[in-house]
XYZ file of C-alpha atoms in Angstrom:
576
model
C 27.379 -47.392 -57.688
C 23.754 -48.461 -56.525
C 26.319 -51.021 -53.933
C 27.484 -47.727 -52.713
C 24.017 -45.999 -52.212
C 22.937 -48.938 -50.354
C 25.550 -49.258 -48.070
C 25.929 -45.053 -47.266
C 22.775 -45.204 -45.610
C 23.626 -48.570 -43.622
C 26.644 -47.044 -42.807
C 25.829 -43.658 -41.415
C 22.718 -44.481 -39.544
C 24.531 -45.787 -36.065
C 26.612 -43.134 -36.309
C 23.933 -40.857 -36.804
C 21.834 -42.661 -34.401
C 24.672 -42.538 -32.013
C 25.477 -38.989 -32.212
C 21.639 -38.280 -31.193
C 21.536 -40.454 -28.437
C 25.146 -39.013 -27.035
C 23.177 -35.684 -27.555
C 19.885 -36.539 -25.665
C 22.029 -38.041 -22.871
C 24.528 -34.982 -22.540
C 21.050 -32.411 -22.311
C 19.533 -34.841 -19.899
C 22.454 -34.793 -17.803
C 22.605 -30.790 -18.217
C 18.860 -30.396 -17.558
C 19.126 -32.328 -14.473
C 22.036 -30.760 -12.993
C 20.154 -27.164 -13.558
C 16.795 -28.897 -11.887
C 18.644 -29.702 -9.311
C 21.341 -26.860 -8.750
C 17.675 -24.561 -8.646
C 15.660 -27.466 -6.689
C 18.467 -27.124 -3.752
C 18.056 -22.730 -4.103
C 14.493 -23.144 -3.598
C 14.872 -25.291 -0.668
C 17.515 -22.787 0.871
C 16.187 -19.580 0.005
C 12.519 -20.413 0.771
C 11.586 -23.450 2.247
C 14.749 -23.225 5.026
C 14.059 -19.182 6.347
C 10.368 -20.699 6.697
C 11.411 -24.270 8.604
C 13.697 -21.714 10.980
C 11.228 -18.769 11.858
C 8.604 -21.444 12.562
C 11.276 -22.901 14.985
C 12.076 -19.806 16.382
C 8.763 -19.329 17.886
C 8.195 -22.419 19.157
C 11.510 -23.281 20.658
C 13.423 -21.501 23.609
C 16.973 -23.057 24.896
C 16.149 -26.117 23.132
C 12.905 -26.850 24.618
C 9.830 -26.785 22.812
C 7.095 -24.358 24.082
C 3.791 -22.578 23.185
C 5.129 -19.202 25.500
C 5.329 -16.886 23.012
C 1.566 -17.334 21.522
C 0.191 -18.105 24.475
C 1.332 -14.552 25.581
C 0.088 -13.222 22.120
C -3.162 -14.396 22.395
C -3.799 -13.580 25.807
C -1.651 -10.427 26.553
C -1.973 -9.016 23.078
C -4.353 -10.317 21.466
C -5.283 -6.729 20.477
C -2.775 -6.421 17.710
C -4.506 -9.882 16.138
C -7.348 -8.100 15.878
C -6.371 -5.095 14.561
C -4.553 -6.587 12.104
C -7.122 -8.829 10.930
C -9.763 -6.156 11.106
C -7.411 -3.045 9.215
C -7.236 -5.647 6.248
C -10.101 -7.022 5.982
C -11.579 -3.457 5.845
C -8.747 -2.388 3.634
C -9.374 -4.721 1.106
C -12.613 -4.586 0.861
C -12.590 -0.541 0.403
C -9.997 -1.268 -1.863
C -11.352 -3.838 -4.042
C -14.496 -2.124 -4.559
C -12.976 1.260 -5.603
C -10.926 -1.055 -8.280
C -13.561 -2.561 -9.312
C -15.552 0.908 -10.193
C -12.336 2.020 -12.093
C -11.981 -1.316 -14.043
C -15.507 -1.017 -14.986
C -14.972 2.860 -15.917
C -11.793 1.708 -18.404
C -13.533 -1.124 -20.040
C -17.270 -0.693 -19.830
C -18.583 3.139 -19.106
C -18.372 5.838 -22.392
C -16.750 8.036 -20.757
C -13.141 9.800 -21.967
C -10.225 9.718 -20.549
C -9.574 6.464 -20.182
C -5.665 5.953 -21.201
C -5.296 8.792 -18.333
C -6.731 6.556 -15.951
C -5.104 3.231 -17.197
C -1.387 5.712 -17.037
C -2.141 6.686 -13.478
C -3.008 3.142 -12.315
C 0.454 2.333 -13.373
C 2.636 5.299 -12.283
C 1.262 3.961 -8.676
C 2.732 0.737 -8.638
C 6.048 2.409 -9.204
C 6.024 4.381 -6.001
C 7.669 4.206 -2.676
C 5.717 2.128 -0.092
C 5.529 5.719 1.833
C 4.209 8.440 -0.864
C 0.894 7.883 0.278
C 1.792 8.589 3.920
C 4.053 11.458 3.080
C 1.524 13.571 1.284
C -1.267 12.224 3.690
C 0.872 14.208 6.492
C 1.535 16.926 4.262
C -1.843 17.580 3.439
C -4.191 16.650 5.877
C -1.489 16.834 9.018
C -0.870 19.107 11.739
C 0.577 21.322 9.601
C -0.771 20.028 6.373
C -1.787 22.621 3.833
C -5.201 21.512 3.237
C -6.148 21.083 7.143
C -4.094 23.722 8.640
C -3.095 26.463 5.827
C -6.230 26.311 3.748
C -9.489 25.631 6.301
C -7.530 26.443 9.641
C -8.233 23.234 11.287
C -5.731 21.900 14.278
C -6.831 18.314 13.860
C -5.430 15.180 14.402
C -5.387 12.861 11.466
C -3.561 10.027 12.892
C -5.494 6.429 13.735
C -6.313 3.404 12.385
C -8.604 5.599 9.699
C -5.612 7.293 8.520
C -3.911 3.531 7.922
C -7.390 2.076 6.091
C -8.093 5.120 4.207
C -4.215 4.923 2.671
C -4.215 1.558 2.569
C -7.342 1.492 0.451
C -6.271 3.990 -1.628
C -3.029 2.953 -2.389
C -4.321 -1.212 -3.189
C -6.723 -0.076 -5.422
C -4.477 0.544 -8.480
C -3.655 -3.080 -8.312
C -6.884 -4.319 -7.259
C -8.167 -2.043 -10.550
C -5.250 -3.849 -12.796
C -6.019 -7.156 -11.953
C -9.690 -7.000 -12.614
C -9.563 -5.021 -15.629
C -7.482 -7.756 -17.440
C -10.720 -10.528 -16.197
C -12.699 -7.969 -17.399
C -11.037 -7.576 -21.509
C -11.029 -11.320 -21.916
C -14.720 -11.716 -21.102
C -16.862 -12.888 -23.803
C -18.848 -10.146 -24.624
C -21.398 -11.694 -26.532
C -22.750 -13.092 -23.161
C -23.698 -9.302 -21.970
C -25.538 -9.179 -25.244
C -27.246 -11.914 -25.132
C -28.502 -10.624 -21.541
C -29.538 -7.331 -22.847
C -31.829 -9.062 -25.753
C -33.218 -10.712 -23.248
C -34.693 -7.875 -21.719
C -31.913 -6.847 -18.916
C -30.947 -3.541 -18.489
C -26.900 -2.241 -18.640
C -27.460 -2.072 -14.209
C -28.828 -5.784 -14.110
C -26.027 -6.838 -16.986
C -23.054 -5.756 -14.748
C -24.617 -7.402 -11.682
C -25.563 -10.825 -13.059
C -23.289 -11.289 -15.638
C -20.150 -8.782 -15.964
C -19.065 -9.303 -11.977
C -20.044 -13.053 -11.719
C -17.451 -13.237 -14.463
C -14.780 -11.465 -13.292
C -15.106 -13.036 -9.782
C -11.522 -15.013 -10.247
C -9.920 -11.783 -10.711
C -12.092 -10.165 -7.989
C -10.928 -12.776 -5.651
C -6.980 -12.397 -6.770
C -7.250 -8.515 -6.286
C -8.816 -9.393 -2.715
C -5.712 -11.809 -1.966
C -3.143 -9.600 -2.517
C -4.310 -6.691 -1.422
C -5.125 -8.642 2.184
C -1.502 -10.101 1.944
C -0.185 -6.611 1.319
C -2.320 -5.052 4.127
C -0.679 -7.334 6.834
C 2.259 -6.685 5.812
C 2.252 -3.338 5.478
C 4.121 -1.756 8.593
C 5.643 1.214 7.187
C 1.730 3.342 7.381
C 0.628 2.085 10.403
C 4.082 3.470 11.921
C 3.670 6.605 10.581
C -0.115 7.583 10.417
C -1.305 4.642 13.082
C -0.271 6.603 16.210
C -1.411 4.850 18.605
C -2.779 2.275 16.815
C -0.777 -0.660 16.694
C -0.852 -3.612 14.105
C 1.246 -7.010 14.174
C 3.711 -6.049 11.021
C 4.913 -2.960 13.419
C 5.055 -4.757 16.787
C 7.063 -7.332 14.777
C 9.410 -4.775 13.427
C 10.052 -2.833 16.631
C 10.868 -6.709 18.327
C 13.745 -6.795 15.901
C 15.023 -3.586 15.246
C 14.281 -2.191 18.573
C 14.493 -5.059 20.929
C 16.253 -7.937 19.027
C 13.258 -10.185 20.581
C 13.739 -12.582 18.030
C 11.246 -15.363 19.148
C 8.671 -12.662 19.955
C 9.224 -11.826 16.872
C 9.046 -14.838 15.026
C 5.751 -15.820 16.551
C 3.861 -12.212 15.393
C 5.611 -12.969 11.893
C 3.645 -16.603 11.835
C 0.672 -15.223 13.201
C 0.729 -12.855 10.302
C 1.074 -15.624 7.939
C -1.559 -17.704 8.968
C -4.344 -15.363 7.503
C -2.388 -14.970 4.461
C -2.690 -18.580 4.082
C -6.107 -18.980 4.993
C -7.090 -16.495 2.602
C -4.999 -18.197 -0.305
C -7.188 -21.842 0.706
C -10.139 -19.000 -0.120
C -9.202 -17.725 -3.296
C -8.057 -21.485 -4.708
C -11.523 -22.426 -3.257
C -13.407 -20.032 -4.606
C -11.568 -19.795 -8.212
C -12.050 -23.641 -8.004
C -15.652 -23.793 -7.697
C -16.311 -21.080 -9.653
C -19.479 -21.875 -12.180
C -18.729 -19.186 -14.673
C -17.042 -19.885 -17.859
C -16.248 -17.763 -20.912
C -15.386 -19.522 -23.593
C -15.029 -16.277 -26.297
C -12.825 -13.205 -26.259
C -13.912 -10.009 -27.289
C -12.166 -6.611 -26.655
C -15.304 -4.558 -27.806
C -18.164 -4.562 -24.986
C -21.191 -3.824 -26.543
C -23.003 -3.280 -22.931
C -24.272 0.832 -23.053
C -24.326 1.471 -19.959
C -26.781 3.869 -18.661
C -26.176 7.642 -18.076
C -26.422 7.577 -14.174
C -24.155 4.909 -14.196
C -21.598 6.543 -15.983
C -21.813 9.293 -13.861
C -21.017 7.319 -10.983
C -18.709 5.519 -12.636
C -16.719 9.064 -14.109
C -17.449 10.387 -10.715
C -15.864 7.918 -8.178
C -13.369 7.193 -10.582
C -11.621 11.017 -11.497
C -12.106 11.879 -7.601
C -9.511 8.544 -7.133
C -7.370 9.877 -10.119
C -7.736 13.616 -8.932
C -6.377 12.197 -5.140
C -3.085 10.305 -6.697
C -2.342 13.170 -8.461
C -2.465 15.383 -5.584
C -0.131 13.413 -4.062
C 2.753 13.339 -6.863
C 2.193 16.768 -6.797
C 2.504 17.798 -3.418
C 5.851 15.046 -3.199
C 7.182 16.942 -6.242
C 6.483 20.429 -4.437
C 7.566 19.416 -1.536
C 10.742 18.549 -2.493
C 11.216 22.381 -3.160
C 9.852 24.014 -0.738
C 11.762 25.902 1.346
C 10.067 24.943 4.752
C 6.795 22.622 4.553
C 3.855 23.818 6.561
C 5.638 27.457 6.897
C 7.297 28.881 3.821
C 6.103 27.530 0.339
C 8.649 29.529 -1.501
C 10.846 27.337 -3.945
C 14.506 26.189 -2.792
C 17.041 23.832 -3.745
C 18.037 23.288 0.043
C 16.644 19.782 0.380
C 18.448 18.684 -2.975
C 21.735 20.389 -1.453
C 20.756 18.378 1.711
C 21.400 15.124 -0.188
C 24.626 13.879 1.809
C 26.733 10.924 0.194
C 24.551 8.277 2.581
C 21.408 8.826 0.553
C 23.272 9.207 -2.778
C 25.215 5.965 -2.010
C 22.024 4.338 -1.280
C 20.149 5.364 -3.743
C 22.779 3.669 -6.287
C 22.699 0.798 -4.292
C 19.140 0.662 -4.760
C 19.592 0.756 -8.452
C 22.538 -1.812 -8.108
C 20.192 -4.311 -6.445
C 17.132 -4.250 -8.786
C 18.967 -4.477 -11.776
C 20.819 -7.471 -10.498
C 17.666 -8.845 -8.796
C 15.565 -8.383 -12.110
C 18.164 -9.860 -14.530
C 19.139 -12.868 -12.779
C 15.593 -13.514 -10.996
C 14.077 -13.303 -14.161
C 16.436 -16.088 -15.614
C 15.966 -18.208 -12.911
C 11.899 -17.991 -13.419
C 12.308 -18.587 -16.823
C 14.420 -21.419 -16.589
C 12.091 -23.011 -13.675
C 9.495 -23.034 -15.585
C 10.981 -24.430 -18.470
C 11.851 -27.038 -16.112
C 8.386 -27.349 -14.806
C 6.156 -26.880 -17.299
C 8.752 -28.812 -20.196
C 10.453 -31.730 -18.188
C 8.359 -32.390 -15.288
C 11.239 -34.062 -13.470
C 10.338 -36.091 -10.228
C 9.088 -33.755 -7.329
C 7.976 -30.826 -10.224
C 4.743 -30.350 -8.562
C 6.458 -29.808 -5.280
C 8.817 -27.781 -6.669
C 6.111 -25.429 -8.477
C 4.413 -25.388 -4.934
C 6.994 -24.266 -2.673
C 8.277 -21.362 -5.978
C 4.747 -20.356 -5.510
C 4.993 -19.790 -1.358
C 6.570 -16.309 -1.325
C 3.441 -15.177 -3.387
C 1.552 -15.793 -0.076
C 3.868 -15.073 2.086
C 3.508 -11.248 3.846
C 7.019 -9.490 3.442
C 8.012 -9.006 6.997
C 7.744 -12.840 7.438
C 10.450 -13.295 5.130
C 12.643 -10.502 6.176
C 12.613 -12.015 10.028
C 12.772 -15.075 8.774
C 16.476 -14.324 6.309
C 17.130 -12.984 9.575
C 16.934 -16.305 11.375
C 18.047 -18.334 8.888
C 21.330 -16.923 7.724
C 22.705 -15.229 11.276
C 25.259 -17.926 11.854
C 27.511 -20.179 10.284
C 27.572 -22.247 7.821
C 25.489 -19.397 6.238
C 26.388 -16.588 7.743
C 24.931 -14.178 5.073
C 23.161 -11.700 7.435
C 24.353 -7.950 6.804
C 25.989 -8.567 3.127
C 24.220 -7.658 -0.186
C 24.479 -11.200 -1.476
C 21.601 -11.494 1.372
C 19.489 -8.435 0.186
C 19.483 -9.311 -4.007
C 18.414 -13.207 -2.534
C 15.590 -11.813 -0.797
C 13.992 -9.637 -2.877
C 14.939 -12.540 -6.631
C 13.168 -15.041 -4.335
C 10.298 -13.066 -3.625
C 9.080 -12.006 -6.786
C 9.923 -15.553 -8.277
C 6.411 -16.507 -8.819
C 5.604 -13.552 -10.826
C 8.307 -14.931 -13.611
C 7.802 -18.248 -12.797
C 3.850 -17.952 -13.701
C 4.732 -15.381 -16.379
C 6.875 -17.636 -18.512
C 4.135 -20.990 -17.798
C 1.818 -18.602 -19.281
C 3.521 -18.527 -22.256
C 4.401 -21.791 -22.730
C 1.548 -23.577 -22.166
C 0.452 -21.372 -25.046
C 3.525 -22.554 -27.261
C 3.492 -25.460 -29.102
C 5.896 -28.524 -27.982
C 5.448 -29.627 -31.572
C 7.815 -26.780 -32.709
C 10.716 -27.475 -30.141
C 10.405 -31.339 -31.567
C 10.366 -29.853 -35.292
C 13.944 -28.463 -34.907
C 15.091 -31.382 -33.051
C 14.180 -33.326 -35.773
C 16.271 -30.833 -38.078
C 19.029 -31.783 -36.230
C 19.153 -29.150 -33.716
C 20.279 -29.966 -30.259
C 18.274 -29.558 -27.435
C 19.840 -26.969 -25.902
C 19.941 -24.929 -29.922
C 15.884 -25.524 -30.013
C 15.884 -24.179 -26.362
C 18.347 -21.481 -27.233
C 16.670 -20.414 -30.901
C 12.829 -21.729 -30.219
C 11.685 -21.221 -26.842
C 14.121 -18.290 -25.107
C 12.285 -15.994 -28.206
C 9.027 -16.860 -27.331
C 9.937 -16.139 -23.736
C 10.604 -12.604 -23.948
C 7.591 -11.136 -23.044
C 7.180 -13.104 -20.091
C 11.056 -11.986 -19.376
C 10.131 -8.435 -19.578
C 7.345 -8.549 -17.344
C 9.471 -10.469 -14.856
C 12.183 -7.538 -15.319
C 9.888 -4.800 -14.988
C 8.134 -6.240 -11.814
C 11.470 -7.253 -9.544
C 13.020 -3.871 -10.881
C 10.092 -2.076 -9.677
C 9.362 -3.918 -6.390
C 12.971 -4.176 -5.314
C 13.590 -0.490 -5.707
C 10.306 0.341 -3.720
C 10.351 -2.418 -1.484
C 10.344 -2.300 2.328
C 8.619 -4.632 4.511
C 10.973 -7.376 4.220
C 14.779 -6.450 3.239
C 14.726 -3.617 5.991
C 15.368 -6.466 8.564
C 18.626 -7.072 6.780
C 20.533 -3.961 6.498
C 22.839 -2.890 8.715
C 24.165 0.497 9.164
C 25.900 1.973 6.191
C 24.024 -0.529 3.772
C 20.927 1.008 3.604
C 18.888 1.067 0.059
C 17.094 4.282 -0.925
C 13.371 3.249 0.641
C 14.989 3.143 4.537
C 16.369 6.514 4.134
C 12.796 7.845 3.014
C 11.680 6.003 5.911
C 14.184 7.355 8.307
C 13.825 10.760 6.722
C 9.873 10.748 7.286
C 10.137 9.016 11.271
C 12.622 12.299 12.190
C 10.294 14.691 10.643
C 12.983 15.667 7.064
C 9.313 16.458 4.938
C 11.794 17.703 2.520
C 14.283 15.319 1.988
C 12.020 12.290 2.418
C 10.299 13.881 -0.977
C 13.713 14.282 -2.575
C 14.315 10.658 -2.299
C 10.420 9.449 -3.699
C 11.122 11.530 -6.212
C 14.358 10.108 -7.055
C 13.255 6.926 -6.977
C 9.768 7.167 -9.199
C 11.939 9.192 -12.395
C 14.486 6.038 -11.878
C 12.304 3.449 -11.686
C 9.904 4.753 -14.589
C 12.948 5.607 -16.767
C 14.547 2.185 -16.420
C 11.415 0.312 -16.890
C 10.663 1.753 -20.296
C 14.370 1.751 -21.427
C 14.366 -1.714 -20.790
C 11.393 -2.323 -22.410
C 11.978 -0.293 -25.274
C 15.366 -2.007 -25.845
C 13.225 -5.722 -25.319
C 10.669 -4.652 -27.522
C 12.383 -3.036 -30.252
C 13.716 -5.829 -32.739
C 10.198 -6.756 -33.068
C 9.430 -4.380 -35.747
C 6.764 -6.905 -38.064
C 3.786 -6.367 -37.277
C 2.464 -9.970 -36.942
C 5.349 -10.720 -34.514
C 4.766 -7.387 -32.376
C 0.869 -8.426 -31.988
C 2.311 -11.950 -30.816
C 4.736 -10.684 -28.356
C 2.407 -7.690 -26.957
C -0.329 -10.719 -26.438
C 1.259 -11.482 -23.392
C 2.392 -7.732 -22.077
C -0.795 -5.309 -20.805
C -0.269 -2.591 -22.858
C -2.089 0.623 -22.974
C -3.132 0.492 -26.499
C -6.195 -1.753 -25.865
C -7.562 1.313 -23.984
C -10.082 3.492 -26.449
């Protein structure tokens, strides 16, 4: 008997042994093969359609030249500077009006604030065109505030028009962004200030901003990035005014100029990047730390400050909801400018092209949010877990769309999949790549988040349970992972169904997603219709998002595992 205790162990232990080394070699050889298989996507999908619109503008018949930027820079330089100088403007407008409302949600004493914090979000589910829409049917030539209410015949297109919509419109983000710098500042520090002898105006300005200057400077990013690439205003309430993002398109669409093309899509990059080496810089360098989180600000401010806070805020509030309710009139009035009476004729207008695109529009996010979302998860997993060789060069180039301005991708798809052996151009395949590849760094960085803040320890713990690695992948990280999932879901849903700038490069006719037949609708003049379709796809796109988070959310009914999950996810609930 104690013979045969003895020997069980001896006996079992290579086998056991052998069983977990068979098992660590079989992962390893699966975990490669999906590094790899998503390694090679990257490289096609992003670094490739970069590589050939570069080449595009610098080669003609095989011979390397400088012709097409030469003639940008001295011929039409003008659209350079225009560029440069709507965004710049743009974002600044913009940031600053985000800034006030961030400070009005988590500083000022005034109510209302879940109203605000609910319209900042309705706005990043709208069309790319609302703004410009109910900018032309209020303030145009026949808008109702210009023409039927004061009687004015004026003209309200220019490059004001495009900054003053532009503004607008980035601010919600701007406002998002900041606001979440803003909760996980340590309050303590604006205490400490005021004992000191500082008052609530001298508080915010030396203390409260410094330390919310990293998500100043990522509200300023994107909403540059977005300005460049924002084509769809400028060709609508520019006029004359002409930017690089529109020349680019009308090179394409209009002329098939690819190489002219290609050139104003690089020139529109290289501020992007230059204001990326900015941010990094500045975020970098930055001497502010908090080391304390505190939801509770305990900075009064003063009562002229909430004024001005309440003030500048509501009049931005009051604006956005003029505009969802002059789309959602619109869409029912009988004749825009003429006849308010209310009418069914645009809905009856709806012909099967817009209906058939307007599915297809829901047909690509979903697939674009489901399996985009898996591949960020699983790249970052793969990053952030395995660091295989080249993981820091792989994080780099997932993180290059994030810079990237949209219509630089769409002309560069264009380029890089026109002719064989990857002739893609003109299918969907094309369209649901563009817009998972896109958005990848949103996933990608939500899911890091995550796990960076998840032990390894536990993944080892099952292991040493006996649970495979791909179980303890399967049953300990993939739960932890949901939130980040959801927010990846939510975002490519949302941005695929409203997105413009790059995938209209790659339809053809008869493929067309809901967004270009707004566009075309509001170019030919269809007030109507055009509002039909925003309106179609804002209930869509807010009614899928919070199914689908409702049906993520929903198994986690304990309380202590709802707090965890809902740690990662901005909800509205931290708004008093």
């Amino acid at each position: 008997m104690n013979n045969g205790r003895k020997n069980t162990p001896n006996k079992l232990m290579p086998l056991q042994k052998g069983i977990f080394t068979r098992d660590i070699s079989f992962s390893n050889l699966i975990a490669s093969s999906v590094y790899i298989t998503l390694a090679v996507s990257v490289a096609v999908f992003i670094i490739w359609p970069t590589i050939a619109i570069l080449m595009e503008s610098v080669y003609y018949d095989g011979q390397f030249t400088l012709t097409q930027y030469i003639s940008l820079f001295t011929e039409n330089q003008q659209l350079l500077l225009n560029s440069i100088w709507v965004s710049t403007l743009s974002t600044f407008l913009a940031v600053v009006l985000g800034l006030i409302v961030a400070l009005f949600i988590s500083h000022s004493a005034n109510r209302g604030k879940k109203t605000v914090f609910a319209v900042l979000l309705l706005t990043l589910i709208s069309p790319p065109f609302v703004s410009a829409l109910s900018y032309i049917m209020l303030f145009g030539r026949r808008g109702i505030i210009t023409y039927n209410l004061l009687g004015l015949n004026i003209n309200p297109y220019g490059w004001h028009g495009v900054v003053l919509l532009q503004s607008i419109g980035h601010a919600s983000i701007a406002a998002l962004i900041i606001l979440g710098v803003l909760r996980g500042i340590d309050k303590s520090l604006e205490q400490a200030s005021l004992d000191l002898g500082a008052n609530s105006l001298q508080t915010l300005l030396k203390i409260t901003i410094p330390l919310a200057k990293p998500g100043i400077v990522a509200a300023a990013l994107i909403c540059f990035v977005q300005s460049l690439a924002d084509f769809g205003t400028p060709v609508i309430i520019g006029g004359n005014f002409t930017v690089l993002a529109t020349e680019a398109y009308l090179n394409v669409i209009g002329l098939y100029n690819l190489p002219r093309a290609a050139a104003m899509g690089t020139l529109l990059l290289i501020p992007a990047l230059i204001m990326f080496i900015i941010y990094r810089n500045v975020v970098k360098n930055s001497q502010y730390f908090s080391v304390r989180q505190s939801n509770e600000s305990t900075l009064v401010l003063s009562k002229w400050l909430n004024i001005i806070l309440g003030v500048i805020t509501w009049s931005f509030v009051a604006f956005q909801l003029i505009q969802y309710i002059t789309i959602l009139w619109g869409a029912f009035a009988r004749t825009w400018g003429v006849d308010f009476s209310l009418s069914l004729k645009h809905i009856n207008a709806l012909g099967s092209s817009q209906i058939a695109s307007f599915v297809r529009s829901l047909e690509y996010s979903f697939l674009a949010a489901l399996i985009g979302s898996l591949i960020g998860l699983i790249l970052a997993y793969m990053i952030e877990r395995k660091k295989f060789p080249g993981y820091q060069i792989l994080d780099f180039m997932v993180t290059l769309p994030y810079m990237i301005p949209g219509p630089f991708l769409g002309i560069a798809y264009v380029l890089a999949f026109h002719d064989y052996p990857l002739l893609l151009t003109g299918t969907a395949f094309i369209v649901v790549v563009n817009c998972i590849y896109r958005q990848l760094p949103i996933g990608t960085k939500a899911a890091t988040t995550v796990l960076t803040q998840l032990n390894p320890e536990i993944e080892y713990g099952a292991r040493d349970l006996g649970a495979s690695e791909i179980h303890a992948f399967k049953d300990v990280v993939l739960p932890a992972l949901k939130p980040a999932f959801l927010i990846s879901f939510i975002n490519t849903f949302t941005t695929t169904m409203i997105t413009i700038g790059a995938i209209i490069f790659l339809m053809v006719p008869g493929s067309e997603v809901a967004t270009v037949q707004m566009f075309n609708a509001i170019k030919t003049g269809d007030i109507g219709l055009s509002a039909v379709i925003a309106n179609m796809i804002i209930i869509a796109t807010l009614g899928i998002n919070l199914a689908f988070s409702y049906f993520i959310l929903r198994p986690a009914r304990h309380k202590d595992t709802m707090e965890k999950e809902m740690a990662y996810v901005p909800a509205i609930e931290g708004i008093k």
